[in-house]
Tab-separated table of C-alpha atoms in Angstrom:
chain	number	residue	atom	x	y	z
A	1	MET	CA	-25.665	52.092	94.994
A	2	THR	CA	-25.634	53.495	91.258
A	3	LEU	CA	-22.490	54.824	89.503
A	4	SER	CA	-22.866	57.776	87.111
A	5	SER	CA	-20.256	58.124	84.265
A	6	ARG	CA	-18.829	60.885	86.612
A	7	SER	CA	-17.768	58.687	88.360
A	8	LEU	CA	-16.050	55.517	86.026
A	9	PRO	CA	-12.401	56.375	84.889
A	10	GLU	CA	-12.143	58.442	81.620
A	11	SER	CA	-10.366	56.214	79.804
A	12	VAL	CA	-13.217	53.374	80.417
A	13	THR	CA	-15.832	55.968	79.531
A	14	ARG	CA	-13.755	56.520	76.465
A	15	SER	CA	-13.958	52.794	75.138
A	16	GLN	CA	-17.319	52.535	74.872
A	17	PRO	CA	-18.893	54.105	71.627
A	18	SER	CA	-21.880	56.293	71.287
A	19	LEU	CA	-24.842	55.411	70.010
A	20	ALA	CA	-24.691	57.726	67.103
A	21	GLU	CA	-20.636	56.376	67.201
A	22	THR	CA	-22.147	52.452	66.206
A	23	ASP	CA	-24.843	53.796	64.097
A	24	GLY	CA	-22.024	55.244	61.627
A	25	ARG	CA	-19.783	52.769	62.441
A	26	SER	CA	-22.983	50.471	61.040
A	27	LYS	CA	-23.192	52.565	57.701
A	28	ASN	CA	-19.478	52.524	57.173
A	29	THR	CA	-19.446	48.609	57.236
A	30	ARG	CA	-22.512	48.397	55.068
A	31	VAL	CA	-21.085	50.999	52.856
A	32	PHE	CA	-17.399	49.050	52.144
A	33	GLU	CA	-19.086	45.287	51.515
A	34	LYS	CA	-21.739	47.149	48.934
A	35	PRO	CA	-17.634	47.397	47.215
A	36	ARG	CA	-16.895	44.228	48.288
A	37	ARG	CA	-19.742	42.200	46.971
A	38	ARG	CA	-18.781	43.801	43.564
A	39	GLN	CA	-15.511	43.555	43.322
A	40	LEU	CA	-16.421	39.892	44.201
A	41	ALA	CA	-19.414	39.316	41.407
A	42	ALA	CA	-16.546	40.620	39.130
A	43	GLN	CA	-14.028	38.390	39.567
A	44	ALA	CA	-16.811	35.258	39.644
A	45	ARG	CA	-17.795	36.316	36.399
A	46	ALA	CA	-13.694	37.200	34.634
A	47	TYR	CA	-13.267	33.488	37.086
A	48	GLY	CA	-16.777	32.489	34.609
A	49	GLY	CA	-15.927	34.051	31.603
A	50	ARG	CA	-12.624	32.209	31.712
A	51	ILE	CA	-13.809	29.069	31.967
A	52	GLY	CA	-16.179	29.515	28.947
A	53	LYS	CA	-13.342	30.160	26.696
A	54	ARG	CA	-11.581	27.139	27.269
A	55	ILE	CA	-14.410	24.426	27.092
A	56	GLY	CA	-15.200	26.730	23.896
A	57	VAL	CA	-11.884	26.444	23.127
A	58	MET	CA	-10.872	22.675	23.775
A	59	LEU	CA	-14.827	22.210	22.428
A	60	THR	CA	-13.704	23.382	19.718
A	61	ALA	CA	-10.071	21.565	18.783
A	62	ALA	CA	-12.496	18.232	19.537
A	63	ALA	CA	-14.741	19.376	16.351
A	64	LEU	CA	-11.525	20.176	14.590
A	65	LEU	CA	-9.782	16.728	15.456
A	66	SER	CA	-12.534	15.704	14.866
A	67	VAL	CA	-13.000	16.470	10.939
A	68	MET	CA	-9.512	16.299	10.075
A	69	LEU	CA	-8.346	12.418	11.492
A	70	ILE	CA	-11.882	11.006	11.006
A	71	PRO	CA	-10.963	10.721	7.054
A	72	LEU	CA	-7.472	9.159	7.658
A	73	HIS	CA	-9.357	6.393	9.794
A	74	GLU	CA	-11.780	5.728	7.551
A	75	SER	CA	-9.462	5.333	4.747
A	76	ALA	CA	-9.131	1.882	4.183
A	77	ASN	CA	-4.706	2.139	4.122
A	78	ILE	CA	-2.536	4.145	5.223
A	79	GLY	CA	0.156	2.487	4.342
A	80	MET	CA	1.118	0.080	6.854
A	81	TYR	CA	3.957	-1.618	5.526
A	82	ASP	CA	7.183	-1.391	2.251
A	83	TYR	CA	5.719	-4.421	0.599
A	84	GLY	CA	8.434	-2.900	-1.389
A	85	THR	CA	11.169	-4.003	0.190
A	86	MET	CA	10.590	-7.413	1.318
A	87	LYS	CA	12.848	-10.436	-0.034
A	88	PHE	CA	11.385	-14.390	-0.201
A	89	ASP	CA	14.744	-15.925	0.076
A	90	TRP	CA	13.261	-18.496	2.500
A	91	THR	CA	11.803	-21.447	1.015
A	92	THR	CA	8.983	-23.876	2.644
A	93	ASP	CA	8.691	-27.234	1.387
A	94	PRO	CA	5.287	-28.922	3.099
A	95	SER	CA	6.045	-32.357	2.009
A	96	THR	CA	7.791	-32.256	5.181
A	97	TRP	CA	4.781	-32.464	6.660
A	98	LEU	CA	1.813	-32.652	4.501
A	99	LYS	CA	0.501	-35.748	2.737
A	100	PRO	CA	-2.088	-35.714	0.000
A	101	ALA	CA	-5.850	-36.006	1.006
A	102	ASP	CA	-5.727	-38.713	-1.781
A	103	PRO	CA	-2.980	-41.058	-0.977
A	104	ALA	CA	-3.218	-42.281	-4.319
A	105	TYR	CA	-1.370	-38.548	-5.992
A	106	SER	CA	1.767	-38.760	-3.118
A	107	ASP	CA	4.268	-39.492	-6.432
A	108	TYR	CA	2.944	-34.611	-7.176
A	109	ASN	CA	5.542	-32.786	-8.981
A	110	VAL	CA	2.848	-29.588	-8.743
A	111	LEU	CA	1.991	-27.349	-6.497
A	112	LEU	CA	-0.258	-25.079	-7.456
A	113	ASP	CA	-1.796	-21.902	-5.569
A	114	GLY	CA	-4.817	-21.876	-7.998
A	115	HIS	CA	-6.106	-18.051	-6.704
A	116	ALA	CA	-3.804	-14.797	-5.973
A	117	HIS	CA	-3.799	-10.935	-6.093
A	118	THR	CA	-1.384	-8.421	-7.075
A	119	THR	CA	-0.947	-5.139	-7.461
A	120	LEU	CA	-2.750	-4.293	-10.408
A	121	SER	CA	-6.425	-5.060	-7.912
A	122	ASP	CA	-6.389	-4.323	-4.778
A	123	GLY	CA	-3.670	-7.237	-3.366
A	124	ARG	CA	0.320	-5.678	-1.527
A	125	LEU	CA	2.565	-7.684	-4.047
A	126	THR	CA	4.401	-6.729	-7.615
A	127	PRO	CA	3.112	-9.526	-10.128
A	128	GLU	CA	6.858	-9.698	-10.336
A	129	GLN	CA	7.219	-9.783	-6.497
A	130	LEU	CA	4.008	-12.375	-6.180
A	131	VAL	CA	6.342	-15.350	-8.248
A	132	GLU	CA	9.238	-14.569	-5.435
A	133	TYR	CA	6.715	-14.741	-2.852
A	134	ALA	CA	4.735	-17.807	-4.283
A	135	MET	CA	8.396	-19.950	-4.517
A	136	ALA	CA	9.218	-19.016	-1.158
A	137	GLN	CA	6.278	-20.967	-0.190
A	138	GLY	CA	6.610	-23.615	-1.949
A	139	PHE	CA	4.853	-23.503	-4.696
A	140	ASN	CA	6.122	-24.114	-8.248
A	141	ALA	CA	2.865	-23.229	-10.104
A	142	LEU	CA	0.454	-20.489	-9.370
A	143	VAL	CA	-2.686	-18.969	-11.010
A	144	VAL	CA	-2.997	-14.995	-10.440
A	145	THR	CA	-6.641	-13.700	-10.831
A	146	ASP	CA	-6.656	-9.909	-9.526
A	147	HIS	CA	-10.166	-8.750	-9.140
A	148	ASN	CA	-11.808	-8.113	-13.036
A	149	THR	CA	-8.625	-7.689	-14.918
A	150	VAL	CA	-6.513	-10.718	-16.304
A	151	ALA	CA	-3.703	-8.227	-16.435
A	152	GLY	CA	-1.516	-8.877	-13.289
A	153	GLY	CA	-1.248	-13.084	-14.488
A	154	LEU	CA	-0.276	-11.784	-18.071
A	155	GLN	CA	2.839	-9.838	-16.420
A	156	ALA	CA	3.666	-12.338	-14.067
A	157	GLU	CA	3.363	-15.012	-16.490
A	158	ARG	CA	5.703	-12.980	-18.788
A	159	TYR	CA	8.496	-12.552	-15.376
A	160	ALA	CA	8.128	-16.186	-14.829
A	161	ARG	CA	8.676	-17.634	-18.050
A	162	LYS	CA	12.234	-15.315	-18.796
A	163	LYS	CA	13.129	-15.787	-14.313
A	164	TYR	CA	12.382	-19.377	-13.598
A	165	ALA	CA	11.699	-20.848	-17.267
A	166	GLY	CA	11.294	-25.148	-16.477
A	167	ARG	CA	10.807	-24.136	-12.487
A	168	PHE	CA	7.697	-22.390	-11.802
A	169	VAL	CA	4.462	-21.809	-13.933
A	170	VAL	CA	2.172	-18.496	-14.001
A	171	ILE	CA	-1.168	-19.329	-15.142
A	172	PRO	CA	-2.985	-15.804	-16.112
A	173	GLY	CA	-6.192	-15.545	-15.021
A	174	MET	CA	-9.137	-12.683	-13.284
A	175	GLU	CA	-11.988	-12.970	-10.443
A	176	TYR	CA	-14.867	-11.765	-11.916
A	177	SER	CA	-15.648	-9.998	-9.207
A	178	ASN	CA	-19.423	-8.093	-8.073
A	179	CYS	CA	-21.870	-8.005	-5.431
A	180	ARG	CA	-23.309	-12.012	-6.224
A	181	VAL	CA	-20.435	-13.465	-7.117
A	182	HIS	CA	-16.409	-13.879	-7.002
A	183	MET	CA	-15.525	-16.838	-9.897
A	184	ASN	CA	-12.090	-17.324	-10.577
A	185	LEU	CA	-11.404	-17.517	-14.623
A	186	ILE	CA	-8.623	-19.943	-15.878
A	187	ASP	CA	-6.180	-19.475	-17.940
A	188	ILE	CA	-7.554	-16.956	-20.288
A	189	ASN	CA	-5.207	-14.550	-22.497
A	190	ALA	CA	-8.230	-11.333	-22.285
A	191	THR	CA	-10.349	-9.938	-19.307
A	192	VAL	CA	-13.760	-11.091	-19.626
A	193	ALA	CA	-16.156	-7.928	-18.980
A	194	GLY	CA	-19.488	-7.789	-18.470
A	195	SER	CA	-22.464	-6.163	-20.557
A	196	SER	CA	-21.814	-2.355	-19.566
A	197	ASP	CA	-25.498	-2.833	-17.614
A	198	GLY	CA	-24.324	-5.479	-15.317
A	199	GLY	CA	-22.197	-3.015	-12.820
A	200	ALA	CA	-22.344	-4.168	-9.286
A	201	TYR	CA	-25.551	-6.804	-9.810
A	202	PRO	CA	-24.996	-8.850	-12.714
A	203	SER	CA	-28.136	-10.791	-13.514
A	204	ASP	CA	-28.358	-14.916	-14.141
A	205	ASP	CA	-28.526	-14.317	-18.299
A	206	GLU	CA	-24.767	-11.657	-17.702
A	207	ILE	CA	-23.234	-14.403	-15.494
A	208	GLN	CA	-23.931	-17.660	-17.792
A	209	ARG	CA	-22.433	-14.854	-20.713
A	210	VAL	CA	-19.260	-14.892	-18.179
A	211	ILE	CA	-19.115	-18.104	-18.036
A	212	ALA	CA	-20.050	-18.707	-21.795
A	213	HIS	CA	-17.120	-16.167	-22.730
A	214	THR	CA	-14.294	-18.100	-20.491
A	215	HIS	CA	-14.659	-21.614	-21.714
A	216	ALA	CA	-14.186	-19.880	-25.372
A	217	GLN	CA	-11.048	-18.870	-24.248
A	218	GLY	CA	-10.344	-22.316	-23.775
A	219	GLY	CA	-11.088	-21.711	-19.305
A	220	LEU	CA	-12.347	-22.177	-16.571
A	221	ALA	CA	-14.739	-21.206	-14.642
A	222	ILE	CA	-14.491	-22.031	-10.655
A	223	ILE	CA	-16.786	-20.022	-8.081
A	224	ASN	CA	-14.577	-18.661	-4.878
A	225	HIS	CA	-14.700	-19.116	-1.025
A	226	ILE	CA	-18.825	-19.766	-0.560
A	227	PRO	CA	-18.855	-19.712	3.021
A	228	TRP	CA	-17.585	-15.420	2.729
A	229	SER	CA	-19.399	-14.910	0.108
A	230	THR	CA	-22.776	-15.919	2.151
A	231	ARG	CA	-21.874	-15.682	5.455
A	232	ILE	CA	-24.480	-13.662	7.655
A	233	LEU	CA	-23.109	-9.645	7.826
A	234	GLU	CA	-24.566	-8.957	11.208
A	235	ARG	CA	-25.290	-6.091	11.808
A	236	LEU	CA	-25.905	-5.591	8.132
A	237	GLY	CA	-28.321	-8.395	8.404
A	238	HIS	CA	-27.542	-9.431	4.601
A	239	ALA	CA	-24.985	-11.879	3.259
A	240	ARG	CA	-21.495	-10.430	2.629
A	241	LEU	CA	-23.132	-11.180	-1.708
A	242	PRO	CA	-26.529	-10.608	-1.357
A	243	GLY	CA	-28.266	-12.801	-4.492
A	244	HIS	CA	-24.983	-15.416	-4.109
A	245	PRO	CA	-26.660	-17.909	-7.031
A	246	SER	CA	-27.044	-21.472	-5.084
A	247	VAL	CA	-23.993	-24.587	-5.921
A	248	GLU	CA	-26.700	-26.713	-8.049
A	249	ALA	CA	-27.783	-23.016	-10.293
A	250	LEU	CA	-24.035	-22.158	-10.923
A	251	VAL	CA	-23.486	-26.143	-12.001
A	252	ASP	CA	-26.761	-26.259	-13.702
A	253	TRP	CA	-25.191	-22.685	-15.636
A	254	GLY	CA	-22.028	-24.035	-16.850
A	255	ILE	CA	-19.424	-24.160	-13.662
A	256	ASP	CA	-16.396	-25.957	-14.196
A	257	GLY	CA	-15.507	-26.305	-10.028
A	258	PHE	CA	-15.915	-24.624	-7.493
A	259	GLU	CA	-13.181	-23.284	-4.487
A	260	VAL	CA	-12.954	-25.876	-1.345
A	261	ILE	CA	-10.009	-24.114	0.363
A	262	ASN	CA	-10.139	-20.775	0.968
A	263	GLN	CA	-7.473	-19.489	2.964
A	264	ALA	CA	-7.871	-21.694	6.159
A	265	THR	CA	-11.676	-22.432	5.527
A	266	PHE	CA	-12.188	-25.628	4.448
A	267	ASP	CA	-16.279	-25.559	2.151
A	268	MET	CA	-16.919	-29.429	3.724
A	269	PRO	CA	-20.214	-28.425	2.260
A	270	THR	CA	-19.724	-27.868	-1.139
A	271	LEU	CA	-16.956	-30.075	-1.377
A	272	GLN	CA	-19.870	-32.906	-0.094
A	273	PHE	CA	-22.754	-31.601	-2.533
A	274	MET	CA	-19.594	-32.178	-5.125
A	275	ARG	CA	-19.118	-35.998	-4.474
A	276	ALA	CA	-23.479	-36.506	-5.142
A	277	HIS	CA	-23.283	-34.739	-7.750
A	278	ASN	CA	-21.444	-35.867	-10.829
A	279	SER	CA	-18.505	-35.334	-8.607
A	280	SER	CA	-15.884	-36.318	-11.668
A	281	HIS	CA	-17.778	-33.489	-14.130
A	282	LEU	CA	-16.610	-30.890	-11.152
A	283	LEU	CA	-12.893	-29.864	-10.139
A	284	PHE	CA	-12.062	-28.151	-7.102
A	285	MET	CA	-9.609	-25.801	-6.456
A	286	THR	CA	-7.742	-24.069	-3.485
A	287	GLY	CA	-6.274	-21.139	-2.993
A	288	SER	CA	-4.281	-18.741	-1.145
A	289	ASP	CA	-6.379	-15.398	-2.059
A	290	VAL	CA	-3.172	-13.441	-0.984
A	291	HIS	CA	-3.541	-9.802	-0.679
A	292	ALA	CA	-0.302	-10.033	1.665
A	293	PRO	CA	2.528	-11.979	2.443
A	294	GLY	CA	1.440	-14.065	5.336
A	295	LYS	CA	1.420	-17.987	5.771
A	296	ALA	CA	-0.475	-20.548	2.991
A	297	TYR	CA	-2.212	-23.674	4.404
A	298	ALA	CA	-3.044	-24.701	0.930
A	299	TRP	CA	-0.930	-26.454	-2.075
A	300	THR	CA	-3.342	-28.301	-5.077
A	301	VAL	CA	-1.026	-31.214	-6.338
A	302	LEU	CA	-0.806	-33.384	-9.218
A	303	LYS	CA	1.494	-35.300	-11.494
A	304	ALA	CA	2.395	-33.722	-14.318
A	305	PRO	CA	3.824	-35.429	-17.563
A	306	VAL	CA	5.862	-32.566	-18.702
A	307	PHE	CA	5.882	-29.225	-16.526
A	308	THR	CA	4.256	-27.102	-18.469
A	309	LYS	CA	0.811	-24.463	-18.323
A	310	ASN	CA	-0.703	-26.854	-20.855
A	311	ALA	CA	0.191	-29.768	-18.982
A	312	ILE	CA	-0.978	-29.088	-15.848
A	313	MET	CA	-3.797	-27.420	-17.187
A	314	ASN	CA	-4.909	-30.645	-18.758
A	315	GLU	CA	-4.843	-33.029	-15.278
A	316	ILE	CA	-6.772	-29.849	-13.922
A	317	ARG	CA	-9.734	-30.422	-16.197
A	318	ALA	CA	-9.920	-33.729	-16.105
A	319	GLY	CA	-9.658	-33.606	-11.816
A	320	ARG	CA	-7.158	-35.483	-11.574
A	321	THR	CA	-5.264	-33.473	-8.604
A	322	SER	CA	-5.462	-33.260	-4.089
A	323	TYR	CA	-4.224	-31.273	-1.765
A	324	LEU	CA	-2.039	-30.758	1.275
A	325	PHE	CA	-4.357	-28.531	4.244
A	326	ASP	CA	-2.328	-27.157	7.384
A	327	PRO	CA	-5.294	-25.208	8.715
A	328	THR	CA	-2.275	-24.026	11.120
A	329	GLY	CA	-0.549	-22.169	8.719
A	330	ASN	CA	3.257	-22.753	6.904
A	331	ARG	CA	5.947	-22.711	9.697
A	332	ALA	CA	7.695	-19.958	7.353
A	333	GLY	CA	7.831	-15.917	6.771
A	334	GLU	CA	8.919	-12.982	6.543
A	335	LEU	CA	7.221	-9.848	8.604
A	336	PRO	CA	7.113	-5.945	6.617
A	337	THR	CA	9.168	-3.121	8.193
A	338	TYR	CA	6.773	-0.451	8.863
A	339	SER	CA	7.235	2.467	5.990
A	340	SER	CA	8.437	5.758	6.842
A	341	ARG	CA	5.098	7.287	5.178
A	342	TYR	CA	3.120	5.412	8.592
A	343	LEU	CA	5.525	6.409	11.323
A	344	ALA	CA	5.120	9.429	10.065
A	345	LEU	CA	1.083	9.684	10.220
A	346	ALA	CA	1.078	7.364	12.445
A	347	PRO	CA	0.309	9.826	15.905
A	348	LEU	CA	-3.102	10.190	13.766
A	349	ALA	CA	-3.771	7.848	13.206
A	350	GLY	CA	-3.756	7.096	16.575
A	351	ALA	CA	-5.440	9.764	17.556
A	352	ALA	CA	-7.835	9.094	14.611
A	353	GLU	CA	-8.698	5.813	16.052
A	354	TYR	CA	-9.814	7.436	19.564
A	355	ILE	CA	-11.654	9.717	17.819
A	356	ALA	CA	-13.704	6.464	15.751
A	357	SER	CA	-14.056	5.310	18.969
A	358	PHE	CA	-17.545	7.931	19.700
A	359	TYR	CA	-19.042	5.340	16.801
A	360	ASP	CA	-18.661	2.177	14.530
A	361	ARG	CA	-19.520	2.044	11.552
A	362	TYR	CA	-20.004	-1.299	9.320
A	363	SER	CA	-19.943	-0.766	5.905
A	364	GLY	CA	-20.680	-2.805	2.907
A	365	GLN	CA	-18.944	-5.104	0.863
A	366	TYR	CA	-16.960	-3.597	-1.897
A	367	SER	CA	-17.994	-4.810	-4.661
A	368	PHE	CA	-14.497	-4.085	-6.962
A	369	HIS	CA	-17.487	-1.789	-9.415
A	370	GLY	CA	-16.806	1.403	-7.068
A	371	THR	CA	-19.880	0.876	-5.055
A	372	HIS	CA	-20.661	-1.301	-2.254
A	373	CYS	CA	-22.819	-3.937	-1.625
A	374	GLN	CA	-25.260	-2.885	1.367
A	375	ARG	CA	-25.885	0.739	2.834
A	376	ASP	CA	-22.948	1.617	5.678
A	377	ILE	CA	-24.512	2.179	9.176
A	378	VAL	CA	-23.128	3.599	11.141
A	379	ASP	CA	-23.933	3.893	15.038
A	380	VAL	CA	-23.051	7.207	17.690
A	381	HIS	CA	-22.156	6.407	21.229
A	382	SER	CA	-24.060	9.670	22.476
A	383	ARG	CA	-23.716	8.925	25.209
A	384	SER	CA	-19.281	8.304	25.087
A	385	ILE	CA	-19.878	11.914	23.800
A	386	GLY	CA	-21.846	13.285	26.218
A	387	TYR	CA	-18.550	12.381	28.893
A	388	LEU	CA	-16.111	13.683	26.771
A	389	VAL	CA	-17.859	17.212	27.242
A	390	MET	CA	-18.367	16.434	31.036
A	391	TYR	CA	-14.728	15.805	31.533
A	392	ILE	CA	-13.865	18.993	28.955
A	393	ILE	CA	-15.919	20.960	31.455
A	394	THR	CA	-13.992	19.313	34.410
A	395	ALA	CA	-10.619	19.480	33.289
A	396	ALA	CA	-11.607	23.617	32.490
A	397	VAL	CA	-12.682	24.238	35.571
A	398	LEU	CA	-9.807	22.564	37.554
A	399	THR	CA	-7.432	24.275	35.131
A	400	GLU	CA	-8.535	27.498	36.071
A	401	LEU	CA	-8.608	26.686	39.825
A	402	ALA	CA	-5.207	25.466	39.902
A	403	ARG	CA	-4.191	28.797	38.417
A	404	VAL	CA	-5.749	30.492	41.239
A	405	LEU	CA	-4.940	28.256	43.704
A	406	CYS	CA	-1.231	29.102	42.251
A	407	GLN	CA	-1.796	32.605	42.502
A	408	GLN	CA	-2.792	32.501	45.679
A	409	ILE	CA	-0.121	30.770	47.046
A	410	ARG	CA	2.831	32.827	45.153
A	411	PHE	CA	0.847	36.473	46.619
A	412	CYS	CA	1.693	34.291	50.159
A	413	VAL	CA	4.902	33.240	49.510
A	414	VAL	CA	6.285	37.070	48.720
A	415	ARG	CA	4.485	38.063	51.398
A	416	TRP	CA	6.926	35.964	53.098
A	417	TRP	CA	9.696	37.199	51.587
A	418	ILE	CA	8.727	41.026	51.896
A	419	LYS	CA	8.015	40.609	56.065
A	420	ARG	CA	10.921	38.103	56.729
A	421	PRO	CA	13.263	39.193	59.768
A	422	ASN	CA	15.447	40.129	57.597
A	423	ASN	CA	14.117	42.453	55.258
A	424	SER	CA	11.832	43.676	57.515
A	425	THR	CA	13.239	47.668	59.235
A	426	THR	CA	13.979	48.855	62.839
A	427	ASP	CA	11.189	51.090	64.859
A	428	GLU	CA	14.558	51.931	66.408
A	429	PRO	CA	16.132	55.859	66.167
A	430	ALA	CA	19.682	56.289	64.557
A	431	GLN	CA	21.850	56.450	67.151
A	432	PRO	CA	23.473	60.222	67.490
A	433	VAL	CA	26.830	60.766	65.976
């Protein structure tokens, strides 16, 4: 038995759409889907544009920061410490824990620092401060050897004569500095300059002329820190001072002696050479090579018949010296305070250090003639830079997603607030009055 549409209830027949109605609804759905797709595409483009802008802004900011901060990082010194306020009111007595290398000099009365720098070259202490600092470190005699100038030594000598006559002696000198040799010229009263064409790379003849000019002033020429000068700078592939003359050549050129202790470095090969080759002629010196306050490691000791510069120099010229040496350094000292300039620049300096982590720069030794002894090498870490760009893109995408999520949460909260029972309107008819 078949049922016709007439035998079905009217409600059933009305609930079943006709084919025409179905086709119409499908068409309407497709019509409404197109604007929806366009709307979604527009929203996606807007989101992408915002993300692109954020990435562009962040990359541009990173580039600008790099341009501004790299010079700060590359600057030689931003004045971290305020050395001008330091007071050297402490004392060191090395005789309480050290004995001379040669027991024959146990009755020494002179403790000499043979190598020191002031603010007139690349030191951090003024000539006056350097005198006070040397006294605090247990010295009572000091050779001031600024790079390529005797001015600091003469100024320190005037100060010591005025304030500490008979208690402290300053011997003026200079450190003849270039890309071939660092040589202390001791007990001179005028700067010994090389020829105008010598510059950073003096010839053998030029170095010999400087030695001769020093002797003409009555001074001594002492070769400094050979281990430091001849050490190979690994990445640069050259010695710190390329073409440093050999010890044998320097002796032939008339050098007076060698610095066998520089800071905490003991130059045993050079000392052994001196002992094996007419040690009575070659002099040895020790030097703190102080540029900024720190530990003292060595003291040249001698017995002077009278406490004067001439008497001290006579003992040095005669080779009647010994030394005290402690590779761990002395126990006294004072730390400088941070300068206000450094504290103001510290946040930028920290950011500069981060920027500098994306490359390594290997600088050559400064020649003290306005150039460097080796060509700088810069290694850029391209992979690190790539990761930084990836992090910036990821941060921009996450920021946009978080913004969209916050908007959706806010929309849901507002909708919930509106639909709360207390805020909903009632459909019940009002009661008649």
